[in-house]
PDB file of C-alpha atoms and ligand atoms in Angstrom:
ATOM      1  CA  MET F   1    -161.592 111.373  95.876  1.00  0.00           C
ATOM      2  CA  LEU F   2    -159.099 108.661  94.904  1.00  0.00           C
ATOM      3  CA  GLU F   3    -155.420 109.590  94.608  1.00  0.00           C
ATOM      4  CA  MET F   4    -153.900 109.145  91.127  1.00  0.00           C
ATOM      5  CA  ILE F   5    -151.910 106.078  92.196  1.00  0.00           C
ATOM      6  CA  GLU F   6    -155.081 104.386  93.477  1.00  0.00           C
ATOM      7  CA  LYS F   7    -156.883 105.165  90.220  1.00  0.00           C
ATOM      8  CA  ILE F   8    -153.991 103.661  88.212  1.00  0.00           C
ATOM      9  CA  LYS F   9    -154.137 100.468  90.271  1.00  0.00           C
ATOM     10  CA  ALA F  10    -157.947 100.228  90.132  1.00  0.00           C
ATOM     11  CA  THR F  11    -157.990 100.699  86.345  1.00  0.00           C
ATOM     12  CA  THR F  12    -155.167  98.192  85.863  1.00  0.00           C
ATOM     13  CA  GLU F  13    -157.000  95.630  87.971  1.00  0.00           C
ATOM     14  CA  PHE F  14    -160.239  96.201  86.030  1.00  0.00           C
ATOM     15  CA  ILE F  15    -158.457  95.665  82.697  1.00  0.00           C
ATOM     16  CA  GLN F  16    -156.565  92.596  83.920  1.00  0.00           C
ATOM     17  CA  LYS F  17    -159.824  91.028  85.129  1.00  0.00           C
ATOM     18  CA  SER F  18    -161.486  91.801  81.790  1.00  0.00           C
ATOM     19  CA  VAL F  19    -158.782  90.578  79.398  1.00  0.00           C
ATOM     20  CA  ASN F  20    -156.158  88.395  81.113  1.00  0.00           C
ATOM     21  CA  PHE F  21    -153.420  89.505  78.677  1.00  0.00           C
ATOM     22  CA  LYS F  22    -149.849  90.623  79.437  1.00  0.00           C
ATOM     23  CA  PRO F  23    -148.569  93.192  76.906  1.00  0.00           C
ATOM     24  CA  GLU F  24    -144.841  93.727  76.309  1.00  0.00           C
ATOM     25  CA  ILE F  25    -145.152  96.759  74.076  1.00  0.00           C
ATOM     26  CA  GLY F  26    -147.507  99.738  74.250  1.00  0.00           C
ATOM     27  CA  ILE F  27    -148.449 101.633  71.097  1.00  0.00           C
ATOM     28  CA  ILE F  28    -150.199 105.016  70.855  1.00  0.00           C
ATOM     29  CA  LEU F  29    -151.592 105.693  67.391  1.00  0.00           C
ATOM     30  CA  GLY F  30    -151.944 109.286  66.260  1.00  0.00           C
ATOM     31  CA  THR F  31    -154.169 111.245  63.892  1.00  0.00           C
ATOM     32  CA  GLY F  32    -155.060 109.295  60.754  1.00  0.00           C
ATOM     33  CA  LEU F  33    -152.671 106.510  61.782  1.00  0.00           C
ATOM     34  CA  GLY F  34    -155.048 103.972  63.291  1.00  0.00           C
ATOM     35  CA  GLY F  35    -154.604 101.569  60.345  1.00  0.00           C
ATOM     36  CA  LEU F  36    -151.799  99.690  62.093  1.00  0.00           C
ATOM     37  CA  VAL F  37    -154.653  98.035  63.939  1.00  0.00           C
ATOM     38  CA  ASN F  38    -155.434  96.031  60.769  1.00  0.00           C
ATOM     39  CA  GLU F  39    -152.037  94.321  61.156  1.00  0.00           C
ATOM     40  CA  ILE F  40    -152.752  93.234  64.734  1.00  0.00           C
ATOM     41  CA  ASP F  41    -154.020  89.751  65.498  1.00  0.00           C
ATOM     42  CA  ILE F  42    -156.646  91.188  67.847  1.00  0.00           C
ATOM     43  CA  LYS F  43    -157.485  89.272  71.035  1.00  0.00           C
ATOM     44  CA  HIS F  44    -159.549  91.863  72.938  1.00  0.00           C
ATOM     45  CA  VAL F  45    -160.960  95.352  72.349  1.00  0.00           C
ATOM     46  CA  MET F  46    -162.022  97.749  75.110  1.00  0.00           C
ATOM     47  CA  PRO F  47    -163.697 101.048  74.120  1.00  0.00           C
ATOM     48  CA  TYR F  48    -162.358 103.837  76.349  1.00  0.00           C
ATOM     49  CA  GLU F  49    -165.803 104.652  77.716  1.00  0.00           C
ATOM     50  CA  THR F  50    -165.998 101.168  79.302  1.00  0.00           C
ATOM     51  CA  ILE F  51    -162.735 101.639  81.250  1.00  0.00           C
ATOM     52  CA  PRO F  52    -162.977 103.286  84.677  1.00  0.00           C
ATOM     53  CA  ASN F  53    -160.986 106.538  85.056  1.00  0.00           C
ATOM     54  CA  PHE F  54    -160.094 106.663  81.327  1.00  0.00           C
ATOM     55  CA  PRO F  55    -160.708 109.947  79.532  1.00  0.00           C
ATOM     56  CA  VAL F  56    -162.959 109.719  76.463  1.00  0.00           C
ATOM     57  CA  SER F  57    -161.597 110.911  73.115  1.00  0.00           C
ATOM     58  CA  THR F  58    -163.469 113.745  71.381  1.00  0.00           C
ATOM     59  CA  VAL F  59    -161.568 114.534  68.191  1.00  0.00           C
ATOM     60  CA  GLU F  60    -162.495 113.455  64.672  1.00  0.00           C
ATOM     61  CA  GLY F  61    -160.144 110.718  63.402  1.00  0.00           C
ATOM     62  CA  HIS F  62    -159.611 109.237  66.884  1.00  0.00           C
ATOM     63  CA  SER F  63    -161.965 106.369  67.577  1.00  0.00           C
ATOM     64  CA  GLY F  64    -160.962 105.602  71.145  1.00  0.00           C
ATOM     65  CA  LYS F  65    -160.263 101.924  71.844  1.00  0.00           C
ATOM     66  CA  LEU F  66    -157.711  99.908  73.732  1.00  0.00           C
ATOM     67  CA  ILE F  67    -156.673  96.971  71.567  1.00  0.00           C
ATOM     68  CA  PHE F  68    -154.894  93.857  72.855  1.00  0.00           C
ATOM     69  CA  GLY F  69    -153.266  91.477  70.428  1.00  0.00           C
ATOM     70  CA  ILE F  70    -150.186  90.220  68.651  1.00  0.00           C
ATOM     71  CA  LEU F  71    -148.065  92.254  66.243  1.00  0.00           C
ATOM     72  CA  GLY F  72    -144.699  91.148  64.837  1.00  0.00           C
ATOM     73  CA  GLY F  73    -144.854  88.138  67.175  1.00  0.00           C
ATOM     74  CA  LYS F  74    -145.120  90.305  70.331  1.00  0.00           C
ATOM     75  CA  ASN F  75    -147.950  90.856  72.783  1.00  0.00           C
ATOM     76  CA  ILE F  76    -148.974  94.475  72.356  1.00  0.00           C
ATOM     77  CA  ILE F  77    -151.534  96.899  73.688  1.00  0.00           C
ATOM     78  CA  ALA F  78    -152.496  99.690  71.307  1.00  0.00           C
ATOM     79  CA  MET F  79    -154.373 102.892  71.979  1.00  0.00           C
ATOM     80  CA  GLN F  80    -156.395 103.656  68.876  1.00  0.00           C
ATOM     81  CA  GLY F  81    -157.030 107.322  69.559  1.00  0.00           C
ATOM     82  CA  ARG F  82    -155.127 109.468  72.032  1.00  0.00           C
ATOM     83  CA  PHE F  83    -155.933 112.455  74.203  1.00  0.00           C
ATOM     84  CA  HIS F  84    -154.712 115.978  73.547  1.00  0.00           C
ATOM     85  CA  TYR F  85    -154.179 119.030  75.703  1.00  0.00           C
ATOM     86  CA  TYR F  86    -156.286 121.147  73.308  1.00  0.00           C
ATOM     87  CA  GLU F  87    -159.314 118.976  74.049  1.00  0.00           C
ATOM     88  CA  GLY F  88    -159.279 120.401  77.565  1.00  0.00           C
ATOM     89  CA  TYR F  89    -157.796 117.449  79.448  1.00  0.00           C
ATOM     90  CA  THR F  90    -155.204 118.131  82.111  1.00  0.00           C
ATOM     91  CA  MET F  91    -151.715 116.802  81.439  1.00  0.00           C
ATOM     92  CA  LYS F  92    -152.302 114.189  84.158  1.00  0.00           C
ATOM     93  CA  GLU F  93    -155.577 113.028  82.575  1.00  0.00           C
ATOM     94  CA  LEU F  94    -154.181 112.714  79.073  1.00  0.00           C
ATOM     95  CA  THR F  95    -151.146 110.708  80.233  1.00  0.00           C
ATOM     96  CA  PHE F  96    -153.134 108.456  82.594  1.00  0.00           C
ATOM     97  CA  PRO F  97    -153.318 105.598  80.016  1.00  0.00           C
ATOM     98  CA  VAL F  98    -149.489 105.497  79.837  1.00  0.00           C
ATOM     99  CA  ARG F  99    -149.388 104.964  83.610  1.00  0.00           C
ATOM    100  CA  VAL F 100    -151.883 102.132  83.261  1.00  0.00           C
ATOM    101  CA  MET F 101    -149.964 100.522  80.377  1.00  0.00           C
ATOM    102  CA  LYS F 102    -146.856 100.460  82.590  1.00  0.00           C
ATOM    103  CA  TYR F 103    -148.808  98.720  85.352  1.00  0.00           C
ATOM    104  CA  LEU F 104    -150.145  96.254  82.774  1.00  0.00           C
ATOM    105  CA  GLY F 105    -146.517  95.344  82.084  1.00  0.00           C
ATOM    106  CA  ILE F 106    -145.279  97.181  78.977  1.00  0.00           C
ATOM    107  CA  GLU F 107    -141.506  97.392  78.636  1.00  0.00           C
ATOM    108  CA  LYS F 108    -141.407  99.747  75.642  1.00  0.00           C
ATOM    109  CA  LEU F 109    -143.668 102.494  74.285  1.00  0.00           C
ATOM    110  CA  PHE F 110    -144.140 103.265  70.588  1.00  0.00           C
ATOM    111  CA  LEU F 111    -145.954 106.415  69.485  1.00  0.00           C
ATOM    112  CA  SER F 112    -147.028 107.964  66.196  1.00  0.00           C
ATOM    113  CA  ASN F 113    -148.278 111.407  65.311  1.00  0.00           C
ATOM    114  CA  ALA F 114    -148.812 113.902  62.516  1.00  0.00           C
ATOM    115  CA  SER F 115    -146.789 117.107  62.465  1.00  0.00           C
ATOM    116  CA  GLY F 116    -145.871 120.177  60.489  1.00  0.00           C
ATOM    117  CA  GLY F 117    -142.327 120.072  59.127  1.00  0.00           C
ATOM    118  CA  VAL F 118    -140.215 123.174  59.732  1.00  0.00           C
ATOM    119  CA  ASN F 119    -136.963 121.688  58.444  1.00  0.00           C
ATOM    120  CA  PRO F 120    -136.560 123.020  54.869  1.00  0.00           C
ATOM    121  CA  ASP F 121    -135.245 119.617  53.699  1.00  0.00           C
ATOM    122  CA  PHE F 122    -138.525 117.894  54.557  1.00  0.00           C
ATOM    123  CA  GLU F 123    -141.329 117.043  52.143  1.00  0.00           C
ATOM    124  CA  ILE F 124    -145.009 116.422  52.741  1.00  0.00           C
ATOM    125  CA  GLY F 125    -145.575 112.715  53.444  1.00  0.00           C
ATOM    126  CA  ASP F 126    -142.089 112.157  54.882  1.00  0.00           C
ATOM    127  CA  ILE F 127    -141.656 109.883  57.881  1.00  0.00           C
ATOM    128  CA  MET F 128    -139.568 111.400  60.674  1.00  0.00           C
ATOM    129  CA  ILE F 129    -138.089 109.264  63.435  1.00  0.00           C
ATOM    130  CA  ILE F 130    -138.149 111.514  66.504  1.00  0.00           C
ATOM    131  CA  ASN F 131    -134.750 111.641  68.193  1.00  0.00           C
ATOM    132  CA  ASP F 132    -135.423 114.384  70.756  1.00  0.00           C
ATOM    133  CA  GLN F 133    -138.218 116.659  71.876  1.00  0.00           C
ATOM    134  CA  ILE F 134    -138.976 120.166  73.121  1.00  0.00           C
ATOM    135  CA  ASN F 135    -141.901 120.768  75.445  1.00  0.00           C
ATOM    136  CA  LEU F 136    -143.561 124.015  74.376  1.00  0.00           C
ATOM    137  CA  LEU F 137    -146.827 123.106  76.075  1.00  0.00           C
ATOM    138  CA  PRO F 138    -147.672 125.458  78.945  1.00  0.00           C
ATOM    139  CA  ASP F 139    -147.606 122.608  81.487  1.00  0.00           C
ATOM    140  CA  ASN F 140    -145.871 119.384  82.513  1.00  0.00           C
ATOM    141  CA  PRO F 141    -147.631 116.132  83.499  1.00  0.00           C
ATOM    142  CA  LEU F 142    -145.258 115.685  86.463  1.00  0.00           C
ATOM    143  CA  MET F 143    -146.361 118.901  88.210  1.00  0.00           C
ATOM    144  CA  GLY F 144    -147.708 118.434  91.717  1.00  0.00           C
ATOM    145  CA  LYS F 145    -147.356 115.466  94.025  1.00  0.00           C
ATOM    146  CA  ASN F 146    -144.742 112.898  93.008  1.00  0.00           C
ATOM    147  CA  TYR F 147    -145.271 109.216  93.733  1.00  0.00           C
ATOM    148  CA  PRO F 148    -141.813 107.623  94.205  1.00  0.00           C
ATOM    149  CA  GLU F 149    -143.418 104.287  93.278  1.00  0.00           C
ATOM    150  CA  LEU F 150    -143.894 105.720  89.751  1.00  0.00           C
ATOM    151  CA  GLY F 151    -140.563 107.492  89.381  1.00  0.00           C
ATOM    152  CA  PRO F 152    -138.260 110.177  90.796  1.00  0.00           C
ATOM    153  CA  ARG F 153    -139.210 113.782  91.580  1.00  0.00           C
ATOM    154  CA  PHE F 154    -136.634 115.056  89.076  1.00  0.00           C
ATOM    155  CA  PRO F 155    -136.473 112.482  86.264  1.00  0.00           C
ATOM    156  CA  ASP F 156    -133.583 112.357  83.830  1.00  0.00           C
ATOM    157  CA  MET F 157    -134.482 113.261  80.223  1.00  0.00           C
ATOM    158  CA  SER F 158    -131.075 112.755  78.602  1.00  0.00           C
ATOM    159  CA  GLU F 159    -132.446 110.016  76.312  1.00  0.00           C
ATOM    160  CA  PRO F 160    -136.141 110.702  75.729  1.00  0.00           C
ATOM    161  CA  TYR F 161    -136.131 108.386  72.706  1.00  0.00           C
ATOM    162  CA  ASP F 162    -134.224 105.108  72.942  1.00  0.00           C
ATOM    163  CA  LYS F 163    -131.034 105.274  70.880  1.00  0.00           C
ATOM    164  CA  GLY F 164    -130.891 101.500  70.376  1.00  0.00           C
ATOM    165  CA  ILE F 165    -134.429 101.324  68.978  1.00  0.00           C
ATOM    166  CA  ILE F 166    -133.758 104.361  66.746  1.00  0.00           C
ATOM    167  CA  LYS F 167    -130.659 102.635  65.323  1.00  0.00           C
ATOM    168  CA  THR F 168    -132.617  99.440  64.622  1.00  0.00           C
ATOM    169  CA  ALA F 169    -135.450 101.485  63.081  1.00  0.00           C
ATOM    170  CA  ILE F 170    -133.081 103.302  60.716  1.00  0.00           C
ATOM    171  CA  GLU F 171    -131.531  99.984  59.648  1.00  0.00           C
ATOM    172  CA  THR F 172    -134.989  98.435  59.220  1.00  0.00           C
ATOM    173  CA  ALA F 173    -136.186 101.393  57.104  1.00  0.00           C
ATOM    174  CA  LYS F 174    -133.078 101.088  54.898  1.00  0.00           C
ATOM    175  CA  ARG F 175    -133.651  97.363  54.444  1.00  0.00           C
ATOM    176  CA  LEU F 176    -137.285  98.000  53.467  1.00  0.00           C
ATOM    177  CA  GLY F 177    -136.392 100.906  51.156  1.00  0.00           C
ATOM    178  CA  ILE F 178    -138.444 103.369  53.201  1.00  0.00           C
ATOM    179  CA  LYS F 179    -137.090 106.921  53.206  1.00  0.00           C
ATOM    180  CA  CYS F 180    -136.815 108.244  56.752  1.00  0.00           C
ATOM    181  CA  GLN F 181    -135.883 111.601  58.218  1.00  0.00           C
ATOM    182  CA  THR F 182    -134.765 111.993  61.809  1.00  0.00           C
ATOM    183  CA  GLY F 183    -135.319 115.074  63.926  1.00  0.00           C
ATOM    184  CA  ILE F 184    -136.534 116.988  66.922  1.00  0.00           C
ATOM    185  CA  TYR F 185    -140.256 117.270  67.624  1.00  0.00           C
ATOM    186  CA  ALA F 186    -141.724 120.205  69.523  1.00  0.00           C
ATOM    187  CA  ALA F 187    -145.162 120.009  71.117  1.00  0.00           C
ATOM    188  CA  VAL F 188    -147.425 123.037  71.213  1.00  0.00           C
ATOM    189  CA  SER F 189    -150.937 123.281  72.623  1.00  0.00           C
ATOM    190  CA  GLY F 190    -152.791 124.029  69.367  1.00  0.00           C
ATOM    191  CA  PRO F 191    -155.594 123.811  68.442  1.00  0.00           C
ATOM    192  CA  CYS F 192    -154.806 126.460  65.833  1.00  0.00           C
ATOM    193  CA  PHE F 193    -151.978 125.648  63.466  1.00  0.00           C
ATOM    194  CA  GLU F 194    -149.007 128.007  63.542  1.00  0.00           C
ATOM    195  CA  THR F 195    -148.725 131.417  61.917  1.00  0.00           C
ATOM    196  CA  PRO F 196    -145.806 131.854  59.465  1.00  0.00           C
ATOM    197  CA  ALA F 197    -143.948 133.789  62.180  1.00  0.00           C
ATOM    198  CA  GLU F 198    -144.537 130.997  64.696  1.00  0.00           C
ATOM    199  CA  TYR F 199    -143.191 128.373  62.272  1.00  0.00           C
ATOM    200  CA  VAL F 200    -140.018 130.478  61.858  1.00  0.00           C
ATOM    201  CA  ARG F 201    -139.727 130.748  65.626  1.00  0.00           C
ATOM    202  CA  MET F 202    -140.060 126.937  65.927  1.00  0.00           C
ATOM    203  CA  ARG F 203    -137.288 126.413  63.412  1.00  0.00           C
ATOM    204  CA  ASN F 204    -135.088 128.977  65.192  1.00  0.00           C
ATOM    205  CA  SER F 205    -135.734 127.246  68.506  1.00  0.00           C
ATOM    206  CA  GLY F 206    -134.119 124.111  67.109  1.00  0.00           C
ATOM    207  CA  CYS F 207    -136.897 121.782  66.054  1.00  0.00           C
ATOM    208  CA  ASP F 208    -137.611 119.940  62.815  1.00  0.00           C
ATOM    209  CA  ALA F 209    -141.325 119.337  63.257  1.00  0.00           C
ATOM    210  CA  VAL F 210    -144.141 120.700  65.358  1.00  0.00           C
ATOM    211  CA  GLY F 211    -147.276 118.968  66.594  1.00  0.00           C
ATOM    212  CA  MET F 212    -149.801 118.804  69.397  1.00  0.00           C
ATOM    213  CA  SER F 213    -149.076 115.499  71.151  1.00  0.00           C
ATOM    214  CA  THR F 214    -146.510 112.846  72.156  1.00  0.00           C
ATOM    215  CA  VAL F 215    -144.308 114.979  74.438  1.00  0.00           C
ATOM    216  CA  PRO F 216    -146.521 114.592  77.548  1.00  0.00           C
ATOM    217  CA  GLU F 217    -146.780 110.818  77.081  1.00  0.00           C
ATOM    218  CA  VAL F 218    -143.006 110.508  76.605  1.00  0.00           C
ATOM    219  CA  ILE F 219    -142.324 112.583  79.747  1.00  0.00           C
ATOM    220  CA  VAL F 220    -144.566 110.273  81.760  1.00  0.00           C
ATOM    221  CA  ALA F 221    -143.099 107.132  80.178  1.00  0.00           C
ATOM    222  CA  ARG F 222    -139.539 108.287  80.912  1.00  0.00           C
ATOM    223  CA  HIS F 223    -140.587 109.145  84.487  1.00  0.00           C
ATOM    224  CA  MET F 224    -141.340 105.409  84.777  1.00  0.00           C
ATOM    225  CA  SER F 225    -138.130 104.446  82.871  1.00  0.00           C
ATOM    226  CA  ILE F 226    -139.971 103.093  79.813  1.00  0.00           C
ATOM    227  CA  PRO F 227    -137.848 103.288  76.617  1.00  0.00           C
ATOM    228  CA  CYS F 228    -139.740 105.233  73.927  1.00  0.00           C
ATOM    229  CA  PHE F 229    -139.752 105.272  70.145  1.00  0.00           C
ATOM    230  CA  ALA F 230    -141.834 107.664  68.034  1.00  0.00           C
ATOM    231  CA  ILE F 231    -142.552 108.321  64.388  1.00  0.00           C
ATOM    232  CA  SER F 232    -144.035 111.505  62.999  1.00  0.00           C
ATOM    233  CA  ILE F 233    -145.659 111.892  59.597  1.00  0.00           C
ATOM    234  CA  ILE F 234    -144.938 115.296  58.094  1.00  0.00           C
ATOM    235  CA  THR F 235    -148.395 116.326  56.896  1.00  0.00           C
ATOM    236  CA  ASP F 236    -147.715 119.974  56.019  1.00  0.00           C
ATOM    237  CA  LEU F 237    -144.781 122.352  55.818  1.00  0.00           C
ATOM    238  CA  GLY F 238    -144.108 125.371  58.002  1.00  0.00           C
ATOM    239  CA  VAL F 239    -141.245 126.491  55.814  1.00  0.00           C
ATOM    240  CA  PRO F 240    -141.151 130.078  54.465  1.00  0.00           C
ATOM    241  CA  GLY F 241    -142.211 130.072  50.817  1.00  0.00           C
ATOM    242  CA  LYS F 242    -144.008 126.710  51.204  1.00  0.00           C
ATOM    243  CA  ILE F 243    -146.674 127.652  53.734  1.00  0.00           C
ATOM    244  CA  VAL F 244    -150.209 127.131  52.465  1.00  0.00           C
ATOM    245  CA  GLU F 245    -153.582 126.979  54.155  1.00  0.00           C
ATOM    246  CA  VAL F 246    -153.909 123.760  56.183  1.00  0.00           C
ATOM    247  CA  SER F 247    -156.948 121.970  57.611  1.00  0.00           C
ATOM    248  CA  HIS F 248    -157.454 118.950  59.867  1.00  0.00           C
ATOM    249  CA  ALA F 249    -158.826 117.120  56.803  1.00  0.00           C
ATOM    250  CA  ASP F 250    -155.538 117.775  54.920  1.00  0.00           C
ATOM    251  CA  VAL F 251    -153.565 116.425  57.884  1.00  0.00           C
ATOM    252  CA  ILE F 252    -155.668 113.249  58.009  1.00  0.00           C
ATOM    253  CA  LYS F 253    -155.434 112.760  54.226  1.00  0.00           C
ATOM    254  CA  VAL F 254    -151.617 112.919  54.175  1.00  0.00           C
ATOM    255  CA  ALA F 255    -151.364 110.805  57.326  1.00  0.00           C
ATOM    256  CA  ASN F 256    -153.602 108.133  55.760  1.00  0.00           C
ATOM    257  CA  GLU F 257    -151.448 108.088  52.614  1.00  0.00           C
ATOM    258  CA  ALA F 258    -148.192 107.738  54.576  1.00  0.00           C
ATOM    259  CA  GLU F 259    -149.712 105.273  56.993  1.00  0.00           C
ATOM    260  CA  LYS F 260    -148.865 102.216  54.908  1.00  0.00           C
ATOM    261  CA  LYS F 261    -145.093 102.700  55.028  1.00  0.00           C
ATOM    262  CA  MET F 262    -145.212 103.644  58.705  1.00  0.00           C
ATOM    263  CA  THR F 263    -147.238 100.529  59.481  1.00  0.00           C
ATOM    264  CA  VAL F 264    -144.783  98.247  57.655  1.00  0.00           C
ATOM    265  CA  LEU F 265    -141.844  99.900  59.394  1.00  0.00           C
ATOM    266  CA  LEU F 266    -143.392  99.591  62.865  1.00  0.00           C
ATOM    267  CA  ARG F 267    -144.409  95.977  62.322  1.00  0.00           C
ATOM    268  CA  GLU F 268    -140.960  94.963  61.064  1.00  0.00           C
ATOM    269  CA  LEU F 269    -139.247  96.955  63.808  1.00  0.00           C
ATOM    270  CA  ILE F 270    -141.330  95.322  66.519  1.00  0.00           C
ATOM    271  CA  SER F 271    -140.684  91.865  65.163  1.00  0.00           C
ATOM    272  CA  SER F 272    -136.918  92.512  65.048  1.00  0.00           C
ATOM    273  CA  LEU F 273    -136.656  93.684  68.686  1.00  0.00           C
TER     274      LEU F 273
HETATM  275  N1  HPA M   1    -148.655 122.323  63.487  1.00  0.00           N
HETATM  276  C1  HPA M   1    -149.042 121.750  64.607  1.00  0.00           C
HETATM  277  N2  HPA M   1    -149.546 120.538  64.660  1.00  0.00           N
HETATM  278  C2  HPA M   1    -149.670 119.861  63.510  1.00  0.00           C
HETATM  279  C3  HPA M   1    -149.284 120.406  62.299  1.00  0.00           C
HETATM  280  C4  HPA M   1    -148.749 121.716  62.280  1.00  0.00           C
HETATM  281  O1  HPA M   1    -148.384 122.283  61.224  1.00  0.00           O
HETATM  282  N3  HPA M   1    -149.525 119.475  61.345  1.00  0.00           N
HETATM  283  C5  HPA M   1    -150.046 118.409  61.956  1.00  0.00           C
HETATM  284  N4  HPA M   1    -150.139 118.633  63.279  1.00  0.00           N
END
């Protein structure tokens, strides 16, 4: 069986042979947020199932393609559809594409997701710029053998999200008249949404929003020293007195509605970097 590092190199080589494109920025698009793709001047598309060693996405609302093109004047690679722990992937499998994007040459990673807001000041449809994270998943993608070529055994996590990009994003949002919250995102395994008691516990543990993604990818990106920037769409509220029944369809509906402003913000942010 191939070691992870050999798989990363083999997959990178396969992609480079197929597309001959050097991306500067990697983008991972979350639930109901694939519409940014319409803004990309697309040069190549690779469905995940055609890429050796790539996991294949299973969840509704995630179509599963690697897209190469130009956005805001920059060469980007976008993952339309990501992998989640609740689908049964290991943390190493679901973060494998981030490793490959680094080897393809990305210098920054942008991520989006949908989450439940636990900050009582938040409203459904708000955009939250993530400024820190809490890993409440029962695992870590860096467990097991460390490859010094990828990063250190004990990576620093003092700046999971790049302060400079956050500052530019807040200024860009202001200029565009887009209301933005900032806050801490906690990742849980799902797939069930939280009980009212669990939402209260999340709030008490210091987070503003809770979701089922992003944290593993950011850990792996920071292991490789890639600056990260992430936006969460608040699709439902885990705030006492405001908790109602929530479904995946509701999450996708709100995400789709908020997608337009997130797309404009990301495009303008990328072009200003
Ligand atoms: N909890 C966890 N994940 C989520 C939620 C939530 O309330 N909303 C969207 N993703």
